[in-house]
């Protein structure tokens, strides 16, 4: 009769318990998350919703071949800044009026800064992410001049395990309010046969706008009646200005060579309230010319608004999702973009096995 | 029965106390994985008898190692005991 021999277990590789208790599987399975424009984000912000389940609109999606193997590519997050949102937290544009004319909106030296804090999450598979960078030198994306901190790419070597974090500061001088700007992320991946790909997440986008109202000017219809003539300006927020000058062109000349300007000394300011400004034309101003009164705010006023555009989670189109343990789940799940709408594909995990120790009769 | 000798053992079957889903594949290896013996797959799903699954084998070696494995998706197993049936058969290889 054979003699049964009790063998000792010796585990190789994964333990059985690890295999059967749960595996890494995706939690963000399904269609890409809903997307929102910045204006929608503003609405969320205005409504006091701190963490809406939306993600900004990705400008570019990436086409990739194969079933579930994503491709490396450039990803762009574009948005159009709203000047009122960025630079005027109250949302009320500053306007001025004078006589029968009106102060145009002043020349604004506006600047903005964009902070972007985020994470590269690769589900512990960062070794497949060779590098990532945020590019600020893309003229298509950025309309900034000069790109002070935008020279070069922000590059961080990936880590072997765990999420990597990046933090970068962009600073640009933006000359046009409503020009599209944005963020460009280039994610370069080394995709193995299983199709692991990193997942990019942008946690926060801070936009801080600082603008200084430098100068306002108006061309009035006032004809200078004489050295002692006065110009009465009715307007709003006139306290804002502290220096004034009177300008005119020589008769029949409209080019800059014929431009003349004389500062108005304080003694010539008869009345200066928030809504009324009466200026006595100083000597030297010829008669019967059309005057241009220029009001200047010398020290400048900074309208600083720091607006947190709430938390934004950017789910790349080809992101592989965030992994978590799911009890009882015995396979991995990947996006399958070979079908429409986007489906999922279950893949098996490596074969679980055990081997006993050596035995003999 | 001699103990500790470098004799040849003969394994005729392996009992595996296993629960799970799918087919479990069992195999025997010698020291160094040079020689091996694959046994018939055992269906864990069909084990409605409640008896321990037994795989027959015919394998001779000085040292024997048993392997239990699944290879298909969603196959899982929980293995609690492996009982090999082994007996000394030869004192050595023929000279």
CSV table of C-alpha atoms in Angstrom, one decimal:
chain,number,residue,atom,x,y,z
A,1,UNK,CA,0.0,0.0,0.0
A,2,UNK,CA,1.2,3.5,-0.8
A,3,UNK,CA,2.0,5.4,2.3
A,4,UNK,CA,0.5,8.9,2.3
A,5,UNK,CA,3.1,11.5,3.0
A,6,UNK,CA,2.1,14.9,4.3
A,7,UNK,CA,3.9,17.6,2.4
A,8,UNK,CA,4.7,21.0,3.6
A,9,UNK,CA,3.4,23.9,1.6
A,10,UNK,CA,5.8,26.3,0.0
A,11,UNK,CA,4.4,29.3,-1.7
A,12,UNK,CA,5.9,30.6,-4.8
A,13,UNK,CA,5.1,34.0,-6.2
A,14,UNK,CA,1.7,35.1,-5.1
A,15,UNK,CA,0.0,33.5,-2.2
A,16,UNK,CA,-3.3,31.8,-2.8
A,17,UNK,CA,-4.9,34.1,-0.4
A,18,UNK,CA,-3.9,37.1,-2.3
A,19,UNK,CA,-5.2,35.7,-5.5
A,20,UNK,CA,-8.6,34.8,-4.3
A,21,UNK,CA,-9.4,37.7,-2.0
A,22,UNK,CA,-9.3,40.4,-4.6
A,23,UNK,CA,-7.5,41.9,-7.4
A,24,UNK,CA,-6.7,45.2,-8.8
A,25,UNK,CA,-9.5,46.4,-10.9
A,26,UNK,CA,-10.7,49.6,-12.3
A,27,UNK,CA,-13.2,51.7,-10.5
A,28,UNK,CA,-13.7,54.3,-13.2
A,29,UNK,CA,-15.2,52.1,-15.7
A,30,UNK,CA,-17.6,53.4,-18.2
A,31,UNK,CA,-18.0,56.4,-20.4
A,32,UNK,CA,-15.6,59.3,-19.9
A,33,UNK,CA,-16.9,61.6,-17.1
A,34,UNK,CA,-19.0,64.5,-18.0
A,35,UNK,CA,-17.2,67.6,-19.0
A,36,UNK,CA,-17.8,71.2,-18.3
A,37,UNK,CA,-16.7,74.5,-19.7
A,38,UNK,CA,-15.1,77.1,-17.5
A,39,UNK,CA,-18.3,79.1,-17.6
A,40,UNK,CA,-20.0,76.1,-16.1
A,41,UNK,CA,-17.3,75.8,-13.6
A,42,UNK,CA,-17.9,79.5,-12.7
A,43,UNK,CA,-21.5,78.7,-12.2
A,44,UNK,CA,-20.6,76.0,-9.8
A,45,UNK,CA,-18.2,78.3,-8.1
A,46,UNK,CA,-20.8,81.0,-7.9
A,47,UNK,CA,-23.3,78.5,-6.5
A,48,UNK,CA,-20.8,77.5,-3.8
A,49,UNK,CA,-20.5,74.0,-5.0
A,50,UNK,CA,-17.0,73.0,-4.0
A,51,UNK,CA,-16.6,69.7,-5.7
A,52,UNK,CA,-18.9,69.2,-8.6
A,53,UNK,CA,-18.5,65.9,-10.4
A,54,UNK,CA,-17.4,67.4,-13.6
A,55,UNK,CA,-14.2,67.6,-15.5
A,56,UNK,CA,-13.0,70.3,-17.8
A,57,UNK,CA,-13.3,69.8,-21.5
A,58,UNK,CA,-10.4,68.2,-23.1
A,59,UNK,CA,-9.5,69.8,-26.3
A,60,UNK,CA,-8.0,66.8,-27.9
A,61,UNK,CA,-8.8,63.2,-27.6
A,62,UNK,CA,-6.4,60.7,-28.8
A,63,UNK,CA,-7.1,58.0,-31.2
A,64,UNK,CA,-5.3,54.8,-30.7
A,65,UNK,CA,-5.1,51.6,-32.4
A,66,UNK,CA,-5.8,48.2,-31.0
A,67,UNK,CA,-8.4,47.3,-28.5
A,68,UNK,CA,-7.3,48.6,-25.2
A,69,UNK,CA,-3.7,49.7,-25.6
A,70,UNK,CA,-3.7,53.4,-25.3
A,71,UNK,CA,-1.2,55.6,-27.0
A,72,UNK,CA,1.0,58.2,-25.7
A,73,UNK,CA,0.0,61.6,-26.9
A,74,UNK,CA,-0.4,65.3,-26.2
A,75,UNK,CA,-3.4,66.3,-24.2
A,76,UNK,CA,-4.6,69.8,-24.0
A,77,UNK,CA,-6.9,71.4,-21.5
A,78,UNK,CA,-8.2,74.6,-22.9
A,79,UNK,CA,-10.4,77.2,-21.5
A,80,UNK,CA,-11.4,80.7,-22.2
A,81,UNK,CA,-10.8,83.1,-19.3
A,82,UNK,CA,-13.6,85.3,-18.4
A,83,UNK,CA,-12.3,88.7,-17.6
A,84,UNK,CA,-15.0,89.5,-15.1
A,85,UNK,CA,-14.4,86.3,-13.4
A,86,UNK,CA,-10.7,86.6,-13.4
A,87,UNK,CA,-10.1,90.2,-12.7
A,88,UNK,CA,-13.2,91.5,-11.2
A,89,UNK,CA,-14.4,89.3,-8.4
A,90,UNK,CA,-17.6,91.3,-8.1
A,91,UNK,CA,-18.5,90.7,-11.7
A,92,UNK,CA,-19.2,94.4,-12.2
A,93,UNK,CA,-17.3,96.0,-14.9
A,94,UNK,CA,-15.9,99.4,-14.1
A,95,UNK,CA,-17.3,102.1,-16.4
A,96,UNK,CA,-17.0,105.8,-16.5
A,97,UNK,CA,-18.9,108.5,-18.3
A,98,UNK,CA,-18.2,112.0,-18.9
A,99,UNK,CA,-20.4,114.7,-20.5
A,100,UNK,CA,-21.7,113.5,-23.8
A,101,UNK,CA,-18.9,111.1,-24.3
A,102,UNK,CA,-17.9,108.2,-22.2
A,103,UNK,CA,-14.8,106.9,-20.7
A,104,UNK,CA,-13.8,103.8,-22.5
A,105,UNK,CA,-12.6,101.0,-20.4
A,106,UNK,CA,-9.1,101.8,-19.5
A,107,UNK,CA,-5.9,100.3,-20.7
A,108,UNK,CA,-5.4,97.5,-18.4
A,109,UNK,CA,-2.1,95.9,-17.7
A,110,UNK,CA,-3.5,92.6,-16.7
A,111,UNK,CA,-1.6,89.7,-15.6
A,112,UNK,CA,-2.6,86.3,-14.5
A,113,UNK,CA,-1.1,83.4,-12.9
A,114,UNK,CA,-2.1,79.9,-13.1
A,115,UNK,CA,-1.3,77.4,-10.6
A,116,UNK,CA,-1.8,73.8,-11.4
A,117,UNK,CA,-1.5,71.2,-8.8
A,118,UNK,CA,-2.1,67.6,-9.7
A,119,UNK,CA,-1.0,64.1,-9.6
A,120,UNK,CA,0.1,61.5,-11.9
A,121,UNK,CA,-1.7,58.4,-10.8
A,122,UNK,CA,-0.6,55.2,-12.4
A,123,UNK,CA,-2.0,52.7,-10.0
A,124,UNK,CA,1.4,51.7,-8.8
A,125,UNK,CA,2.6,51.1,-12.3
A,126,UNK,CA,4.7,54.3,-12.6
A,127,UNK,CA,7.4,52.3,-14.1
A,128,UNK,CA,5.5,52.4,-17.3
A,129,UNK,CA,5.5,56.1,-17.3
A,130,UNK,CA,8.8,57.4,-18.5
A,131,UNK,CA,8.1,61.0,-18.2
A,132,UNK,CA,5.4,63.6,-18.3
A,133,UNK,CA,5.5,67.3,-18.7
A,134,UNK,CA,3.4,70.3,-18.9
A,135,UNK,CA,4.2,72.4,-21.8
A,136,UNK,CA,3.9,76.1,-21.7
A,137,UNK,CA,5.6,76.9,-24.9
A,138,UNK,CA,2.8,75.9,-27.1
A,139,UNK,CA,1.7,79.1,-28.8
A,140,UNK,CA,-1.5,77.5,-29.9
A,141,UNK,CA,-2.4,76.9,-26.3
A,142,UNK,CA,-0.9,79.8,-24.7
A,143,UNK,CA,-1.2,83.4,-25.7
A,144,UNK,CA,1.3,84.7,-23.2
A,145,UNK,CA,4.1,87.1,-23.6
A,146,UNK,CA,6.7,86.7,-22.3
A,147,UNK,CA,6.5,83.2,-20.9
A,148,UNK,CA,8.6,83.9,-17.9
A,149,UNK,CA,8.3,80.6,-16.2
A,150,UNK,CA,7.2,78.8,-19.3
A,151,UNK,CA,10.6,78.1,-20.7
A,152,UNK,CA,11.3,74.5,-20.8
A,153,UNK,CA,9.1,71.7,-19.8
A,154,UNK,CA,8.4,70.8,-16.3
A,155,UNK,CA,9.8,67.3,-16.1
A,156,UNK,CA,9.8,65.0,-13.3
A,157,UNK,CA,11.2,61.6,-13.3
A,158,UNK,CA,8.7,59.0,-12.5
A,159,UNK,CA,8.8,56.9,-9.5
A,160,UNK,CA,8.7,53.2,-9.3
A,161,UNK,CA,5.8,53.0,-7.0
A,162,UNK,CA,3.1,55.2,-5.8
A,163,UNK,CA,1.7,58.4,-7.2
A,164,UNK,CA,4.0,61.1,-8.3
A,165,UNK,CA,3.1,64.7,-7.7
A,166,UNK,CA,3.9,67.7,-9.7
A,167,UNK,CA,3.4,71.3,-8.9
A,168,UNK,CA,4.2,74.0,-11.2
A,169,UNK,CA,3.6,77.7,-11.5
A,170,UNK,CA,2.9,79.5,-14.7
A,171,UNK,CA,3.0,83.1,-15.0
A,172,UNK,CA,2.2,85.0,-18.1
A,173,UNK,CA,1.2,88.4,-19.1
A,174,UNK,CA,-2.0,88.2,-21.0
A,175,UNK,CA,-2.9,91.0,-23.2
A,176,UNK,CA,-6.2,89.9,-24.4
A,177,UNK,CA,-8.9,89.0,-22.1
A,178,UNK,CA,-10.8,86.5,-24.1
A,179,UNK,CA,-8.1,84.7,-25.8
A,180,UNK,CA,-8.2,81.0,-25.3
A,181,UNK,CA,-5.4,79.8,-23.2
A,182,UNK,CA,-4.9,76.5,-21.6
A,183,UNK,CA,-2.7,73.8,-20.4
A,184,UNK,CA,-0.9,71.2,-22.4
A,185,UNK,CA,0.1,68.0,-21.0
A,186,UNK,CA,2.3,65.6,-22.7
A,187,UNK,CA,2.2,62.1,-21.3
A,188,UNK,CA,4.6,59.7,-22.7
A,189,UNK,CA,4.0,56.2,-21.8
A,190,UNK,CA,5.7,52.9,-22.3
A,191,UNK,CA,2.9,50.6,-22.8
A,192,UNK,CA,3.4,47.0,-22.4
A,193,UNK,CA,1.4,44.2,-23.8
A,194,UNK,CA,-1.2,44.5,-21.0
A,195,UNK,CA,-1.9,48.1,-21.9
A,196,UNK,CA,-1.0,49.8,-18.7
A,197,UNK,CA,-1.1,53.5,-19.0
A,198,UNK,CA,-0.8,56.4,-16.6
A,199,UNK,CA,-3.7,58.4,-15.4
A,200,UNK,CA,-3.4,62.2,-15.2
A,201,UNK,CA,-5.3,64.1,-12.7
A,202,UNK,CA,-5.4,67.8,-12.2
A,203,UNK,CA,-6.5,68.6,-8.7
A,204,UNK,CA,-6.7,72.3,-8.7
A,205,UNK,CA,-6.4,75.2,-11.0
A,206,UNK,CA,-5.9,78.6,-9.4
A,207,UNK,CA,-6.2,81.6,-11.5
A,208,UNK,CA,-5.2,84.9,-9.9
A,209,UNK,CA,-5.7,88.0,-11.8
A,210,UNK,CA,-4.0,91.3,-11.0
A,211,UNK,CA,-4.7,94.2,-13.1
A,212,UNK,CA,-3.9,97.8,-12.7
A,213,UNK,CA,-5.9,100.5,-14.2
A,214,UNK,CA,-3.2,102.7,-15.6
A,215,UNK,CA,-4.8,105.4,-17.5
A,216,UNK,CA,-8.2,106.6,-18.8
A,217,UNK,CA,-8.7,109.1,-21.4
A,218,UNK,CA,-11.6,110.8,-23.0
A,219,UNK,CA,-12.0,113.1,-26.0
A,220,UNK,CA,-14.5,115.7,-25.0
A,221,UNK,CA,-16.4,118.2,-27.2
A,222,UNK,CA,-15.3,121.0,-25.1
A,223,UNK,CA,-13.9,123.9,-27.0
A,224,UNK,CA,-11.5,125.9,-25.0
A,225,UNK,CA,-13.2,129.2,-24.3
A,226,UNK,CA,-10.1,130.8,-22.9
A,227,UNK,CA,-7.3,130.5,-20.4
A,228,UNK,CA,-9.7,130.6,-17.6
A,229,UNK,CA,-12.2,128.2,-19.1
A,230,UNK,CA,-13.4,125.2,-17.2
A,231,UNK,CA,-14.2,121.7,-18.2
A,232,UNK,CA,-16.8,120.0,-16.1
A,233,UNK,CA,-16.6,116.3,-16.0
A,234,UNK,CA,-19.5,114.2,-14.7
A,235,UNK,CA,-18.7,110.7,-14.1
A,236,UNK,CA,-18.4,107.8,-11.7
A,237,UNK,CA,-15.6,106.7,-9.5
A,238,UNK,CA,-13.7,109.8,-10.3
A,239,UNK,CA,-11.9,109.6,-7.0
A,240,UNK,CA,-10.0,106.9,-8.6
A,241,UNK,CA,-7.8,109.4,-10.4
A,242,UNK,CA,-5.3,111.7,-8.9
A,243,UNK,CA,-3.5,113.3,-11.9
A,244,UNK,CA,-5.0,115.0,-14.9
A,245,UNK,CA,-3.7,116.5,-18.1
A,246,UNK,CA,-5.1,118.3,-21.0
A,247,UNK,CA,-4.1,117.3,-24.5
A,248,UNK,CA,-4.7,118.6,-27.9
A,249,UNK,CA,-3.5,118.4,-31.4
A,250,UNK,CA,-2.2,121.3,-33.3
A,251,UNK,CA,-4.7,122.7,-35.7
A,252,UNK,CA,-4.9,120.6,-38.8
A,253,UNK,CA,-2.5,118.0,-37.4
A,254,UNK,CA,-3.6,114.6,-36.2
A,255,UNK,CA,-0.3,112.7,-36.0
A,256,UNK,CA,1.7,112.3,-32.9
A,257,UNK,CA,4.0,115.1,-33.9
A,258,UNK,CA,1.2,117.5,-33.3
A,259,UNK,CA,0.2,116.2,-30.0
A,260,UNK,CA,0.6,118.5,-27.0
A,261,UNK,CA,0.0,117.8,-23.4
A,262,UNK,CA,0.1,120.0,-20.3
A,263,UNK,CA,-0.4,118.6,-16.9
A,264,UNK,CA,-3.1,120.2,-14.9
A,265,UNK,CA,-1.7,121.5,-11.6
A,266,UNK,CA,-3.6,120.8,-8.5
A,267,UNK,CA,-4.6,124.5,-8.1
A,268,UNK,CA,-6.5,124.2,-11.4
A,269,UNK,CA,-8.7,121.5,-10.1
A,270,UNK,CA,-11.7,123.3,-8.9
A,271,UNK,CA,-13.9,120.4,-7.9
A,272,UNK,CA,-12.9,116.8,-7.5
A,273,UNK,CA,-15.5,114.5,-6.1
A,274,UNK,CA,-16.4,111.0,-6.9
A,275,UNK,CA,-18.9,112.1,-9.5
A,276,UNK,CA,-17.8,115.6,-10.5
A,277,UNK,CA,-14.6,116.9,-11.7
A,278,UNK,CA,-14.1,120.5,-12.7
A,279,UNK,CA,-10.9,121.5,-14.2
A,280,UNK,CA,-9.7,125.0,-15.0
A,281,UNK,CA,-7.8,124.9,-18.3
A,282,UNK,CA,-4.2,126.0,-17.6
A,283,UNK,CA,-2.4,128.6,-19.6
A,284,UNK,CA,-0.8,127.7,-22.8
A,285,UNK,CA,-3.7,125.8,-24.2
A,286,UNK,CA,-4.7,127.5,-27.5
A,287,UNK,CA,-8.2,128.6,-28.1
A,288,UNK,CA,-10.8,126.9,-30.1
A,289,UNK,CA,-9.2,123.4,-30.2
A,290,UNK,CA,-10.8,120.2,-29.1
A,291,UNK,CA,-9.4,119.2,-25.8
A,292,UNK,CA,-8.7,115.8,-24.5
A,293,UNK,CA,-8.7,115.4,-20.8
A,294,UNK,CA,-6.6,112.6,-19.6
A,295,UNK,CA,-7.1,111.2,-16.1
A,296,UNK,CA,-4.4,109.2,-14.6
A,297,UNK,CA,-4.2,107.1,-11.6
A,298,UNK,CA,-0.6,107.3,-10.7
A,299,UNK,CA,-0.2,104.7,-8.0
A,300,UNK,CA,-2.4,102.2,-9.6
A,301,UNK,CA,-5.0,100.1,-8.0
A,302,UNK,CA,-4.7,96.4,-8.0
A,303,UNK,CA,-7.8,94.4,-8.4
A,304,UNK,CA,-6.6,91.2,-7.0
A,305,UNK,CA,-8.9,88.3,-7.3
A,306,UNK,CA,-7.9,84.8,-6.5
A,307,UNK,CA,-10.6,82.4,-7.6
A,308,UNK,CA,-10.4,78.8,-6.9
A,309,UNK,CA,-12.0,77.1,-9.8
A,310,UNK,CA,-13.1,74.3,-7.5
A,311,UNK,CA,-11.5,71.0,-7.7
A,312,UNK,CA,-11.2,69.7,-11.1
A,313,UNK,CA,-10.6,66.1,-11.9
A,314,UNK,CA,-9.3,65.5,-15.3
A,315,UNK,CA,-9.9,62.1,-16.6
A,316,UNK,CA,-7.9,61.5,-19.7
A,317,UNK,CA,-9.7,59.9,-22.4
A,318,UNK,CA,-7.3,57.0,-22.4
A,319,UNK,CA,-6.7,56.9,-18.7
A,320,UNK,CA,-6.7,53.4,-17.3
A,321,UNK,CA,-8.5,54.4,-14.2
A,322,UNK,CA,-7.7,54.3,-10.6
A,323,UNK,CA,-7.2,50.9,-9.2
A,324,UNK,CA,-8.8,49.6,-6.1
A,325,UNK,CA,-9.3,46.3,-4.5
A,326,UNK,CA,-12.7,44.7,-5.2
A,327,UNK,CA,-13.5,41.7,-3.1
A,328,UNK,CA,-14.3,38.7,-5.2
A,329,UNK,CA,-13.2,40.2,-8.4
A,330,UNK,CA,-11.0,37.8,-10.2
A,331,UNK,CA,-10.0,39.7,-13.3
A,332,UNK,CA,-8.8,43.1,-14.5
A,333,UNK,CA,-11.0,45.3,-16.5
A,334,UNK,CA,-9.8,47.7,-19.2
A,335,UNK,CA,-11.4,50.1,-21.5
A,336,UNK,CA,-12.2,48.7,-24.9
A,337,UNK,CA,-12.4,51.5,-27.4
A,338,UNK,CA,-12.8,49.2,-30.4
A,339,UNK,CA,-16.5,49.3,-29.8
A,340,UNK,CA,-18.8,52.3,-29.6
A,341,UNK,CA,-19.7,53.4,-27.1
A,342,UNK,CA,-16.7,52.7,-25.1
A,343,UNK,CA,-16.9,49.3,-23.6
A,344,UNK,CA,-14.8,47.3,-21.2
A,345,UNK,CA,-12.7,44.2,-21.6
A,346,UNK,CA,-12.0,41.7,-18.9
A,347,UNK,CA,-8.5,40.2,-18.8
A,348,UNK,CA,-7.3,37.5,-16.6
A,349,UNK,CA,-4.7,37.9,-14.1
A,350,UNK,CA,-1.6,35.7,-14.2
A,351,UNK,CA,-2.1,32.1,-13.3
A,352,UNK,CA,-2.3,31.4,-9.6
A,353,UNK,CA,-0.4,28.4,-8.5
A,354,UNK,CA,1.3,26.7,-5.5
A,355,UNK,CA,4.0,24.2,-5.3
A,356,UNK,CA,4.6,21.9,-2.5
A,357,UNK,CA,8.0,21.2,-1.0
A,358,UNK,CA,9.9,18.1,-2.1
A,359,UNK,CA,8.7,14.8,-0.8
A,360,UNK,CA,9.7,11.2,-1.1
A,361,UNK,CA,8.4,7.9,0.0
B,1,UNK,CA,11.1,1.5,5.2
B,2,UNK,CA,14.5,3.1,4.9
B,3,UNK,CA,14.8,6.7,5.9
B,4,UNK,CA,17.2,9.2,4.6
B,5,UNK,CA,18.5,7.1,1.8
B,6,UNK,CA,18.9,8.4,-1.7
B,7,UNK,CA,16.4,5.9,-3.1
B,8,UNK,CA,13.9,6.3,-5.9
B,9,UNK,CA,10.3,7.0,-4.9
B,10,UNK,CA,7.2,6.3,-6.9
B,11,UNK,CA,4.2,8.6,-6.7
B,12,UNK,CA,0.9,7.0,-7.8
B,13,UNK,CA,-1.6,9.7,-7.0
B,14,UNK,CA,-2.1,13.1,-5.4
B,15,UNK,CA,-5.1,14.1,-3.4
B,16,UNK,CA,-5.9,17.7,-3.2
B,17,UNK,CA,-8.4,19.2,-0.8
B,18,UNK,CA,-9.5,22.2,-2.8
B,19,UNK,CA,-12.5,24.3,-3.4
B,20,UNK,CA,-12.9,26.7,-6.3
B,21,UNK,CA,-14.2,27.4,-9.7
B,22,UNK,CA,-12.8,25.9,-12.9
B,23,UNK,CA,-10.4,23.1,-13.7
B,24,UNK,CA,-7.4,22.6,-11.5
B,25,UNK,CA,-4.3,21.3,-13.1
B,26,UNK,CA,-1.9,19.2,-11.2
B,27,UNK,CA,1.6,18.2,-12.1
B,28,UNK,CA,4.7,16.5,-10.5
B,29,UNK,CA,8.2,17.7,-10.9
B,30,UNK,CA,11.5,16.2,-10.0
B,31,UNK,CA,14.4,18.1,-8.4
B,32,UNK,CA,15.4,20.7,-10.9
B,33,UNK,CA,12.2,20.4,-13.0
B,34,UNK,CA,13.9,18.1,-15.5
B,35,UNK,CA,11.3,15.4,-15.5
B,36,UNK,CA,7.7,16.1,-15.0
B,37,UNK,CA,4.3,14.4,-15.1
B,38,UNK,CA,1.1,16.2,-15.9
B,39,UNK,CA,-2.0,14.7,-14.5
B,40,UNK,CA,-5.6,14.9,-15.7
B,41,UNK,CA,-7.4,18.1,-15.0
B,42,UNK,CA,-9.7,18.0,-12.0
B,43,UNK,CA,-13.0,19.8,-12.3
B,44,UNK,CA,-13.7,21.7,-9.2
B,45,UNK,CA,-17.1,22.8,-10.4
B,46,UNK,CA,-18.4,19.2,-10.8
B,47,UNK,CA,-17.2,18.0,-7.4
B,48,UNK,CA,-20.6,17.5,-6.0
B,49,UNK,CA,-19.6,14.3,-4.3
B,50,UNK,CA,-17.9,16.1,-1.5
B,51,UNK,CA,-14.9,13.8,-1.8
B,52,UNK,CA,-11.4,14.9,-2.0
B,53,UNK,CA,-10.2,15.1,-5.6
B,54,UNK,CA,-7.6,12.6,-6.6
B,55,UNK,CA,-5.3,12.7,-9.6
B,56,UNK,CA,-3.6,9.5,-10.6
B,57,UNK,CA,0.0,9.6,-11.6
B,58,UNK,CA,3.0,7.4,-12.4
B,59,UNK,CA,6.2,9.2,-11.6
B,60,UNK,CA,9.5,8.1,-10.3
B,61,UNK,CA,12.1,10.4,-8.8
B,62,UNK,CA,14.3,10.9,-5.8
B,63,UNK,CA,12.6,14.1,-4.8
B,64,UNK,CA,9.1,14.9,-6.0
B,65,UNK,CA,7.3,18.2,-6.0
B,66,UNK,CA,3.6,18.8,-6.7
B,67,UNK,CA,2.2,21.8,-8.4
B,68,UNK,CA,-1.5,23.0,-8.4
B,69,UNK,CA,-2.5,25.6,-10.9
B,70,UNK,CA,-5.4,27.2,-12.7
B,71,UNK,CA,-4.9,28.9,-16.1
B,72,UNK,CA,-8.2,30.4,-17.2
B,73,UNK,CA,-9.8,33.7,-16.4
B,74,UNK,CA,-12.0,33.9,-13.3
B,75,UNK,CA,-10.7,30.5,-12.1
B,76,UNK,CA,-10.0,30.6,-8.4
B,77,UNK,CA,-9.1,27.9,-5.9
B,78,UNK,CA,-8.6,27.6,-2.2
B,79,UNK,CA,-6.2,24.8,-1.4
B,80,UNK,CA,-6.0,23.5,2.1
B,81,UNK,CA,-4.2,20.2,1.8
B,82,UNK,CA,-2.1,18.1,-0.6
B,83,UNK,CA,-1.7,14.4,0.1
B,84,UNK,CA,0.8,12.6,-2.3
B,85,UNK,CA,0.8,8.9,-2.3
B,86,UNK,CA,4.5,7.9,-2.5
B,87,UNK,CA,6.4,4.8,-1.8
B,88,UNK,CA,10.0,3.8,-2.0
B,89,UNK,CA,10.5,1.7,-5.1
B,90,UNK,CA,14.3,1.4,-5.8
B,91,UNK,CA,17.4,1.8,-3.9
B,92,UNK,CA,19.1,3.4,-6.9
B,93,UNK,CA,19.4,3.5,-10.6
B,94,UNK,CA,20.8,0.4,-12.3
B,95,UNK,CA,24.6,0.5,-12.6
